[in-house]
Short mmCIF file of C-alpha atoms and ligand atoms in Angstrom, two decimals:
data_model
loop_
_atom_site.label_atom_id
_atom_site.label_comp_id
_atom_site.label_asym_id
_atom_site.label_seq_id
_atom_site.Cartn_x
_atom_site.Cartn_y
_atom_site.Cartn_z
CA MET A 174 61.87 -82.05 -26.35
CA GLN A 175 63.91 -79.37 -28.49
CA ASN A 176 65.48 -80.02 -31.66
CA LYS A 177 69.84 -79.56 -31.90
CA LYS A 178 70.73 -76.75 -31.14
CA GLU A 179 70.99 -73.51 -33.99
CA VAL A 180 71.97 -70.45 -35.09
CA ILE A 181 68.92 -67.98 -35.62
CA THR A 182 68.63 -64.67 -36.66
CA VAL A 183 65.97 -62.58 -35.35
CA ILE A 184 65.22 -59.32 -37.43
CA GLY A 185 64.10 -56.24 -35.24
CA ALA A 186 65.35 -55.05 -31.91
CA GLY A 187 61.90 -54.27 -30.69
CA SER A 188 60.23 -55.51 -27.43
CA TRP A 189 59.15 -58.91 -29.14
CA GLY A 190 62.10 -59.48 -31.28
CA THR A 191 64.40 -59.03 -28.15
CA ALA A 192 61.99 -61.13 -25.37
CA LEU A 193 61.96 -64.12 -28.45
CA ALA A 194 65.65 -63.79 -28.86
CA MET A 195 65.65 -64.55 -24.84
CA VAL A 196 63.45 -67.84 -25.09
CA LEU A 197 65.98 -68.61 -27.75
CA ALA A 198 68.83 -68.35 -25.78
CA ASP A 199 67.43 -69.95 -23.05
CA ASN A 200 66.82 -72.98 -25.32
CA ASP A 201 70.57 -72.75 -25.81
CA HIS A 202 70.84 -71.28 -28.96
CA ALA A 203 73.22 -68.92 -30.32
CA VAL A 204 71.07 -65.75 -31.57
CA ARG A 205 71.84 -63.20 -34.11
CA LEU A 206 69.52 -60.11 -32.92
CA TRP A 207 69.87 -56.96 -36.49
CA SER A 208 68.65 -53.86 -35.59
CA HIS A 209 68.84 -51.42 -38.31
CA ASN A 210 70.27 -49.04 -35.40
CA GLU A 211 73.76 -49.38 -34.99
CA GLU A 212 73.67 -47.55 -31.28
CA GLN A 213 71.62 -50.56 -29.96
CA VAL A 214 73.81 -53.02 -31.23
CA LYS A 215 76.24 -52.07 -29.59
CA GLU A 216 73.95 -51.59 -26.22
CA ILE A 217 73.33 -55.21 -26.73
CA ASN A 218 76.99 -55.90 -27.54
CA GLU A 219 78.43 -54.45 -24.21
CA ALA A 220 76.04 -53.86 -21.66
CA HIS A 221 73.94 -56.88 -22.68
CA THR A 222 70.68 -55.07 -22.26
CA ASN A 223 68.18 -52.97 -24.76
CA LYS A 224 66.84 -50.60 -22.00
CA LYS A 225 64.51 -48.77 -24.54
CA TYR A 226 62.12 -51.59 -25.42
CA LEU A 227 62.87 -54.01 -22.50
CA PRO A 228 64.32 -51.71 -19.29
CA GLY A 229 65.20 -53.98 -16.36
CA ILE A 230 65.78 -57.04 -18.47
CA SER A 231 69.31 -58.96 -18.79
CA LEU A 232 70.26 -60.50 -22.39
CA SER A 233 71.83 -63.29 -22.02
CA GLU A 234 75.45 -63.37 -23.89
CA LEU A 235 74.34 -65.77 -26.37
CA ILE A 236 72.66 -62.84 -27.66
CA THR A 237 74.90 -60.99 -30.28
CA GLY A 238 73.64 -57.80 -31.90
CA TYR A 239 74.38 -57.15 -35.73
CA ALA A 240 74.12 -54.06 -37.07
CA SER A 241 75.39 -55.70 -40.48
CA LEU A 242 72.34 -57.53 -42.20
CA SER A 243 74.72 -59.40 -44.58
CA ASP A 244 76.59 -60.60 -41.60
CA ALA A 245 73.18 -61.76 -40.07
CA LEU A 246 72.25 -63.49 -42.56
CA ALA A 247 74.87 -65.53 -43.64
CA GLY A 248 74.84 -68.69 -43.36
CA ILE A 249 71.53 -69.11 -41.67
CA GLU A 250 68.55 -71.47 -42.24
CA THR A 251 66.22 -69.64 -39.94
CA VAL A 252 65.38 -66.45 -39.48
CA VAL A 253 62.66 -64.98 -36.70
CA LEU A 254 61.32 -61.79 -38.58
CA ALA A 255 59.86 -59.36 -36.00
CA VAL A 256 59.52 -55.59 -37.12
CA PRO A 257 55.74 -53.63 -37.46
CA THR A 258 53.81 -54.79 -40.64
CA LYS A 259 54.57 -51.50 -41.86
CA ALA A 260 58.61 -52.30 -42.45
CA ILE A 261 57.90 -55.61 -43.81
CA ARG A 262 58.55 -55.33 -46.95
CA GLU A 263 61.24 -52.65 -46.82
CA VAL A 264 63.14 -55.05 -44.30
CA ILE A 265 62.61 -58.13 -46.87
CA GLY A 266 63.66 -56.07 -49.72
CA LYS A 267 67.21 -55.69 -47.71
CA MET A 268 67.64 -59.52 -46.67
CA ARG A 269 66.90 -60.35 -50.21
CA GLU A 270 69.98 -58.33 -51.71
CA VAL A 271 71.97 -60.00 -49.00
CA LEU A 272 70.67 -63.63 -49.60
CA THR A 273 72.96 -66.35 -51.12
CA ALA A 274 70.37 -69.14 -50.34
CA PRO A 275 66.88 -69.85 -48.81
CA ILE A 276 65.74 -69.61 -45.47
CA THR A 277 62.89 -69.95 -43.78
CA ILE A 278 60.54 -67.01 -42.14
CA ALA A 279 58.67 -67.23 -39.05
CA HIS A 280 57.07 -63.95 -38.41
CA VAL A 281 56.08 -62.71 -35.39
CA SER A 282 53.89 -59.27 -36.34
CA LYS A 283 50.20 -58.90 -36.31
CA GLY A 284 48.73 -56.88 -38.71
CA ILE A 285 47.20 -56.50 -42.27
CA GLU A 286 48.49 -54.12 -45.17
CA PRO A 287 45.90 -51.60 -45.90
CA ASP A 288 44.91 -51.17 -49.28
CA THR A 289 46.32 -54.51 -50.42
CA LEU A 290 44.71 -56.09 -47.89
CA LEU A 291 47.44 -58.22 -47.23
CA ARG A 292 48.15 -60.56 -44.47
CA ILE A 293 52.27 -61.46 -43.74
CA SER A 294 52.85 -64.48 -44.52
CA GLU A 295 51.35 -63.17 -48.47
CA MET A 296 53.37 -59.53 -47.92
CA ILE A 297 56.47 -62.22 -47.51
CA LYS A 298 55.85 -64.51 -50.36
CA GLU A 299 55.35 -61.60 -52.46
CA GLU A 300 58.76 -59.60 -51.62
CA MET A 301 60.86 -62.97 -50.95
CA PRO A 302 61.93 -64.79 -54.48
CA ALA A 303 61.06 -67.83 -54.13
CA GLU A 304 64.20 -69.01 -53.97
CA LEU A 305 65.06 -67.92 -51.58
CA LEU A 306 62.12 -68.49 -49.27
CA LYS A 307 61.77 -72.28 -47.98
CA ASP A 308 58.56 -71.28 -45.89
CA VAL A 309 56.93 -69.32 -43.80
CA VAL A 310 55.29 -69.66 -40.05
CA VAL A 311 53.48 -67.39 -38.45
CA LEU A 312 53.82 -67.14 -33.93
CA SER A 313 51.25 -65.69 -32.39
CA GLY A 314 49.50 -65.86 -29.41
CA PRO A 315 48.86 -63.70 -26.11
CA SER A 316 51.94 -62.56 -25.89
CA HIS A 317 53.06 -59.37 -24.53
CA ALA A 318 57.28 -59.27 -24.61
CA GLU A 319 57.40 -57.74 -20.93
CA GLU A 320 56.69 -60.74 -19.72
CA VAL A 321 58.03 -62.85 -21.57
CA SER A 322 61.19 -61.60 -20.20
CA LEU A 323 60.72 -61.98 -17.17
CA ARG A 324 59.96 -65.71 -18.32
CA HIS A 325 56.34 -65.73 -17.17
CA PRO A 326 54.17 -68.93 -18.35
CA THR A 327 52.67 -67.88 -21.71
CA THR A 328 51.17 -69.95 -24.71
CA VAL A 329 51.84 -69.38 -28.00
CA ALA A 330 50.64 -70.83 -31.05
CA VAL A 331 52.75 -71.28 -34.58
CA THR A 332 51.09 -72.40 -38.31
CA SER A 333 52.23 -72.44 -41.66
CA GLU A 334 51.46 -74.29 -44.78
CA ASN A 335 54.40 -76.28 -44.69
CA MET A 336 53.18 -77.71 -41.18
CA ALA A 337 56.48 -79.37 -40.66
CA ALA A 338 58.28 -76.19 -40.93
CA ALA A 339 55.90 -74.54 -38.29
CA GLU A 340 57.28 -78.17 -36.62
CA LYS A 341 60.71 -77.38 -36.39
CA ILE A 342 59.99 -73.28 -34.89
CA GLN A 343 57.77 -75.36 -32.29
CA ASP A 344 60.55 -77.19 -31.18
CA LEU A 345 63.23 -74.17 -31.73
CA PHE A 346 61.03 -71.65 -28.88
CA ILE A 347 59.06 -74.54 -27.03
CA ASN A 348 60.40 -74.60 -23.14
CA ASN A 349 59.19 -74.93 -19.64
CA ASN A 350 57.82 -70.49 -19.25
CA PHE A 351 56.76 -70.88 -23.24
CA ARG A 352 54.17 -73.32 -24.60
CA VAL A 353 54.29 -73.41 -28.16
CA TYR A 354 51.61 -75.17 -30.13
CA THR A 355 50.54 -75.85 -33.14
CA ASN A 356 47.66 -74.87 -35.36
CA SER A 357 47.28 -75.33 -39.22
CA ASP A 358 45.23 -72.56 -39.86
CA VAL A 359 47.28 -69.84 -41.51
CA ILE A 360 44.67 -67.24 -42.32
CA GLY A 361 43.09 -67.61 -39.12
CA VAL A 362 45.99 -67.32 -36.91
CA GLU A 363 46.89 -63.96 -39.05
CA ILE A 364 43.51 -62.65 -38.75
CA GLY A 365 43.09 -63.26 -35.29
CA GLY A 366 46.86 -61.94 -34.04
CA ALA A 367 46.47 -58.80 -36.54
CA LEU A 368 42.52 -57.40 -35.19
CA LYS A 369 42.33 -58.17 -32.28
CA ASN A 370 44.23 -54.79 -32.19
CA ILE A 371 41.43 -53.25 -33.18
CA ILE A 372 39.66 -54.51 -30.39
CA ALA A 373 41.87 -53.52 -27.75
CA LEU A 374 42.19 -50.07 -29.14
CA ALA A 375 38.57 -49.71 -29.05
CA ALA A 376 38.47 -51.62 -24.89
CA GLY A 377 41.36 -48.84 -24.39
CA ILE A 378 38.94 -46.25 -25.21
CA THR A 379 35.47 -47.53 -23.73
CA ASP A 380 37.84 -47.56 -20.25
CA GLY A 381 39.29 -44.24 -20.54
CA LEU A 382 35.96 -43.45 -20.93
CA GLY A 383 35.18 -44.49 -18.05
CA TYR A 384 32.38 -46.64 -19.60
CA GLY A 385 33.23 -50.20 -17.19
CA ASP A 386 33.84 -53.70 -17.26
CA ASN A 387 29.95 -54.41 -18.95
CA ALA A 388 30.78 -52.22 -21.45
CA LYS A 389 34.68 -54.00 -22.31
CA ALA A 390 33.35 -57.73 -21.90
CA ALA A 391 30.74 -56.82 -24.76
CA LEU A 392 33.08 -55.22 -26.79
CA MET A 393 35.04 -57.84 -26.36
CA THR A 394 32.52 -60.24 -27.14
CA ARG A 395 31.45 -58.79 -30.11
CA GLY A 396 34.76 -58.46 -31.27
CA LEU A 397 35.50 -61.70 -31.57
CA ALA A 398 32.05 -62.25 -33.18
CA GLU A 399 32.91 -59.85 -36.28
CA ILE A 400 36.34 -60.99 -35.94
CA ALA A 401 35.22 -64.81 -36.72
CA ARG A 402 32.84 -63.73 -39.33
CA LEU A 403 35.36 -61.68 -41.56
CA GLY A 404 37.76 -64.68 -40.79
CA THR A 405 35.46 -67.51 -41.79
CA LYS A 406 34.35 -65.32 -45.04
CA MET A 407 37.84 -65.35 -46.06
CA GLY A 408 38.41 -69.15 -45.30
CA ALA A 409 39.76 -69.73 -42.04
CA ASN A 410 39.00 -72.40 -39.36
CA PRO A 411 36.23 -70.54 -36.89
CA LEU A 412 37.23 -72.58 -34.67
CA THR A 413 40.72 -70.82 -34.69
CA PHE A 414 39.12 -67.61 -33.05
CA SER A 415 38.44 -69.72 -29.96
CA GLY A 416 42.08 -70.30 -29.00
CA LEU A 417 45.62 -68.76 -28.37
CA ALA A 418 45.38 -66.43 -31.85
CA GLY A 419 41.88 -65.65 -30.81
CA ILE A 420 40.17 -64.88 -27.43
CA GLY A 421 43.59 -66.18 -26.48
CA ASP A 422 44.99 -63.01 -27.87
CA LEU A 423 41.81 -61.33 -27.83
CA ILE A 424 41.74 -61.32 -23.81
CA VAL A 425 45.52 -60.71 -23.14
CA THR A 426 45.13 -56.95 -25.33
CA CYS A 427 41.70 -55.63 -24.27
CA THR A 428 42.62 -56.68 -20.45
CA SER A 429 46.79 -55.52 -19.85
CA VAL A 430 48.51 -52.52 -19.40
CA HIS A 431 51.34 -53.77 -21.25
CA SER A 432 48.92 -53.19 -24.47
CA ARG A 433 50.31 -50.33 -26.75
CA ASN A 434 47.06 -50.84 -28.33
CA TRP A 435 45.09 -50.25 -25.28
CA ARG A 436 46.54 -47.66 -24.06
CA ALA A 437 46.71 -45.64 -27.12
CA GLY A 438 42.82 -46.31 -27.05
CA ASN A 439 42.95 -45.11 -23.41
CA MET A 440 44.72 -42.06 -24.04
CA LEU A 441 42.42 -41.59 -27.22
CA GLY A 442 39.05 -42.08 -24.46
CA LYS A 443 40.73 -39.71 -22.07
CA GLY A 444 40.58 -36.85 -25.25
CA LYS A 445 43.52 -37.10 -26.44
CA SER A 446 44.29 -37.07 -30.71
CA LEU A 447 45.65 -39.71 -32.64
CA ASP A 448 48.41 -37.98 -33.26
CA GLU A 449 49.22 -36.61 -29.85
CA VAL A 450 48.88 -40.51 -29.01
CA LEU A 451 51.59 -42.05 -31.27
CA ASP A 452 53.70 -39.27 -30.75
CA SER A 453 53.65 -40.21 -27.43
CA MET A 454 53.50 -44.13 -27.48
CA GLY A 455 57.39 -44.71 -29.18
CA MET A 456 56.36 -47.92 -29.77
CA VAL A 457 54.40 -48.87 -33.42
CA VAL A 458 50.64 -49.36 -31.94
CA GLU A 459 49.67 -51.89 -35.10
CA GLY A 460 45.62 -51.48 -34.91
CA VAL A 461 45.31 -48.28 -35.96
CA ARG A 462 46.74 -49.37 -39.35
CA THR A 463 44.73 -52.39 -38.85
CA THR A 464 41.41 -51.27 -38.58
CA LYS A 465 41.80 -49.22 -42.19
CA ALA A 466 42.48 -52.61 -43.78
CA ALA A 467 39.65 -54.23 -41.95
CA TYR A 468 37.71 -51.44 -42.97
CA GLN A 469 38.67 -52.01 -46.23
CA LEU A 470 38.35 -56.22 -45.65
CA SER A 471 34.43 -55.78 -44.83
CA LYS A 472 33.51 -53.43 -47.65
CA LYS A 473 35.28 -55.97 -50.15
CA TYR A 474 33.69 -59.24 -48.38
CA ASP A 475 30.85 -57.83 -47.82
CA VAL A 476 30.94 -58.65 -43.99
CA LYS A 477 29.23 -56.57 -40.80
CA MET A 478 31.40 -55.19 -38.76
CA PRO A 479 29.82 -52.23 -36.78
CA ILE A 480 32.64 -51.84 -34.18
CA THR A 481 35.63 -51.71 -36.55
CA ALA A 482 33.83 -49.65 -38.72
CA ALA A 483 32.76 -47.35 -35.23
CA LEU A 484 36.10 -46.96 -35.09
CA TYR A 485 37.05 -46.49 -38.82
CA GLU A 486 34.76 -42.84 -37.78
CA VAL A 487 37.17 -42.37 -34.48
CA LEU A 488 40.91 -42.59 -35.79
CA PHE A 489 40.14 -41.30 -39.54
CA ASN A 490 37.01 -39.24 -39.68
CA GLY A 491 37.00 -37.28 -36.35
CA LYS A 492 33.83 -38.50 -34.61
CA ASP A 493 33.83 -38.18 -31.11
CA ALA A 494 34.16 -41.57 -29.46
CA LYS A 495 30.69 -41.39 -27.16
CA ASP A 496 28.88 -41.21 -29.83
CA ALA A 497 29.80 -43.45 -31.70
CA ALA A 498 29.43 -45.34 -29.00
CA GLU A 499 25.85 -44.78 -29.04
CA ILE A 500 25.32 -45.56 -32.93
CA LEU A 501 26.62 -49.28 -32.22
CA MET A 502 24.33 -49.18 -29.04
CA SER A 503 21.34 -48.39 -31.04
CA ARG A 504 21.92 -50.59 -33.97
CA GLY A 505 18.77 -52.55 -35.04
CA LYS A 506 18.07 -55.43 -33.36
CA THR A 507 19.72 -58.46 -34.24
CA HIS A 508 21.17 -62.35 -33.57
CA GLU A 509 23.64 -63.07 -31.60
CA MET A 510 25.27 -65.84 -33.91
CA GLU A 511 23.00 -65.53 -36.98
CA ASP A 512 25.05 -63.53 -39.40
CA LEU A 513 28.35 -66.59 -38.66
CA VAL A 514 26.32 -69.29 -39.11
CA ASN A 515 25.28 -67.91 -42.91
CA ILE A 516 28.57 -67.79 -43.17
CA LEU A 517 29.68 -71.08 -42.86
CA GLU A 518 26.46 -72.07 -44.65
CA GLU A 519 27.52 -70.37 -47.93
CA ARG A 520 31.00 -71.99 -47.51
CA ILE A 521 29.06 -75.85 -46.79
CA ASP A 522 27.06 -74.80 -49.84
CA GLU A 523 30.22 -73.39 -51.70
CA THR A 524 32.34 -77.13 -51.05
CA GLU A 525 29.09 -79.03 -52.79
CA PHE A 526 28.94 -76.97 -55.39
CA ASN A 527 32.38 -77.63 -56.36
N1 NDP B 637 55.75 -56.40 -28.09
C1 NDP B 637 54.92 -57.23 -27.89
O1 NDP B 637 54.66 -57.45 -27.05
C2 NDP B 637 54.26 -57.85 -28.91
C3 NDP B 637 54.58 -57.67 -30.31
N2 NDP B 637 54.25 -58.29 -31.51
C4 NDP B 637 53.90 -57.94 -32.76
O2 NDP B 637 55.61 -57.80 -33.10
C5 NDP B 637 55.71 -56.98 -34.22
C6 NDP B 637 56.86 -56.43 -33.73
O3 NDP B 637 55.99 -54.81 -32.74
P1 NDP B 637 57.48 -54.60 -31.15
O4 NDP B 637 58.87 -55.30 -31.47
O5 NDP B 637 56.38 -54.47 -29.99
O6 NDP B 637 57.40 -53.26 -31.85
P2 NDP B 637 58.46 -52.18 -30.83
O7 NDP B 637 58.13 -51.07 -31.41
O8 NDP B 637 58.63 -52.58 -29.30
O9 NDP B 637 59.64 -52.44 -32.41
C7 NDP B 637 59.92 -52.48 -33.12
C8 NDP B 637 61.06 -52.55 -33.70
O10 NDP B 637 61.39 -52.80 -35.34
C9 NDP B 637 62.25 -52.00 -35.82
N3 NDP B 637 61.79 -50.98 -36.88
C10 NDP B 637 60.82 -50.32 -37.09
N4 NDP B 637 60.57 -50.15 -38.57
C11 NDP B 637 62.16 -50.72 -39.06
C12 NDP B 637 62.12 -50.51 -40.29
N5 NDP B 637 61.67 -49.77 -41.35
N6 NDP B 637 63.60 -51.35 -40.68
C13 NDP B 637 64.17 -51.68 -39.75
N7 NDP B 637 63.53 -52.23 -38.37
C14 NDP B 637 63.02 -51.20 -38.54
C15 NDP B 637 62.32 -50.39 -34.89
O11 NDP B 637 63.71 -50.05 -34.98
P3 NDP B 637 63.60 -48.52 -34.18
O12 NDP B 637 63.84 -48.64 -32.79
O13 NDP B 637 64.40 -47.81 -35.05
O14 NDP B 637 62.31 -47.72 -34.12
C16 NDP B 637 62.03 -51.60 -33.19
O15 NDP B 637 63.75 -52.34 -33.11
C17 NDP B 637 54.03 -55.97 -34.29
O16 NDP B 637 53.36 -56.25 -35.32
C18 NDP B 637 53.39 -56.08 -33.00
O17 NDP B 637 52.31 -56.43 -33.20
C19 NDP B 637 53.36 -59.78 -31.12
C20 NDP B 637 53.60 -60.44 -29.64
C21 NDP B 637 53.76 -59.78 -28.86
O1 13P B 638 50.33 -59.20 -29.42
C1 13P B 638 50.54 -58.21 -28.39
C2 13P B 638 50.59 -59.35 -27.39
O2 13P B 638 49.94 -60.55 -27.56
C3 13P B 638 51.21 -56.89 -27.75
O3 13P B 638 49.62 -56.31 -28.07
P1 13P B 638 50.17 -54.79 -28.60
O4 13P B 638 51.06 -54.56 -30.19
O5 13P B 638 49.05 -54.02 -28.16
O6 13P B 638 51.53 -54.67 -27.15
#
């Protein structure tokens, strides 16, 4: 089922980079796990643990920690990039200084850059010179690091503009605990993975407010509707949003106590301030910056995203979460599917004219 054994570099030894390094090591690949934290590299190499991010988990001896980026990248063909969205440009900037041959980057991050409104694969292509970049692959889907590190059954999707590159990443990762599907819709997979964090924050807030299961189901369903509207307007295949990177990731992030986005929302719903919440997390909460980016995207593409807009007001303009929920519930009457159908029809018309 799998390709030949390879040496693979994982950039970023947070929870997701470390869990993915474990999957690769389970498939007998040697993994160079790079971290900018020398203490953490020492811990990985001497104790074979990464206690801050995956407490109670032992790491395979096939995983070696690296503090030097040039050593970690020497002679490597495939890099798994697992840092938060806000670190992508800085890290790629450092990588391009030390690379001497082109690599394939499989990125596993879930975000959109505010202001530029670029997806992560677009940021990577902007930062990495073309002669150093073979392909960009995206790996996304319902996959909490805590459960992957326990080898619980998990499914994800991989996509790329070059499907042969996506299939190579599928081969490197797939095993009986970690099932990898291909999908050819790069825009849809990246938009689904990034925007579900917004809805997870909102679901955490409603849970924190004690609103219960009806409210959460409403948020998830109508949240998916606005993700699908924006994604489809941006050129995604609407069917992607009923797949792993869409509804799949939305379900896991809105319902799991592992989700940092849900937990952050939950604390907000219980009355903590955004600063207090982010200070106490110690791990990335991607949904906060993504809310800003998606709010800007909704304006740019003229797509209605009422949940995103309400969360934007709560996070950045100090609106009370209960008031935001009330405003959402008292909006004018609307059809459940009409806006998405209109966007699809516009796209069909454009295709006919071209
Ligand atoms: N955790 C999960 O279950 C999943 C996460 N993801 C996505 O993966 C991405 C990474 O998340 P995750 O691993 O969970 O995040 P964590 O917060 O657990 O870890 C982030 C890692 O990136 C490092 N880092 C942060 N900034 C920089 C920088 N400027 N230069 C170098 N290293 C840096 C951190 O170092 P330090 O320790 O020094 O802060 C840490 O090692 C996110 O986009 C997330 O949405 C996707 C699927 C599942
Ligand atoms: O993307 C994830 C699971 O698929 C992780 O979500 P959180 O960042 O909310 O923990």
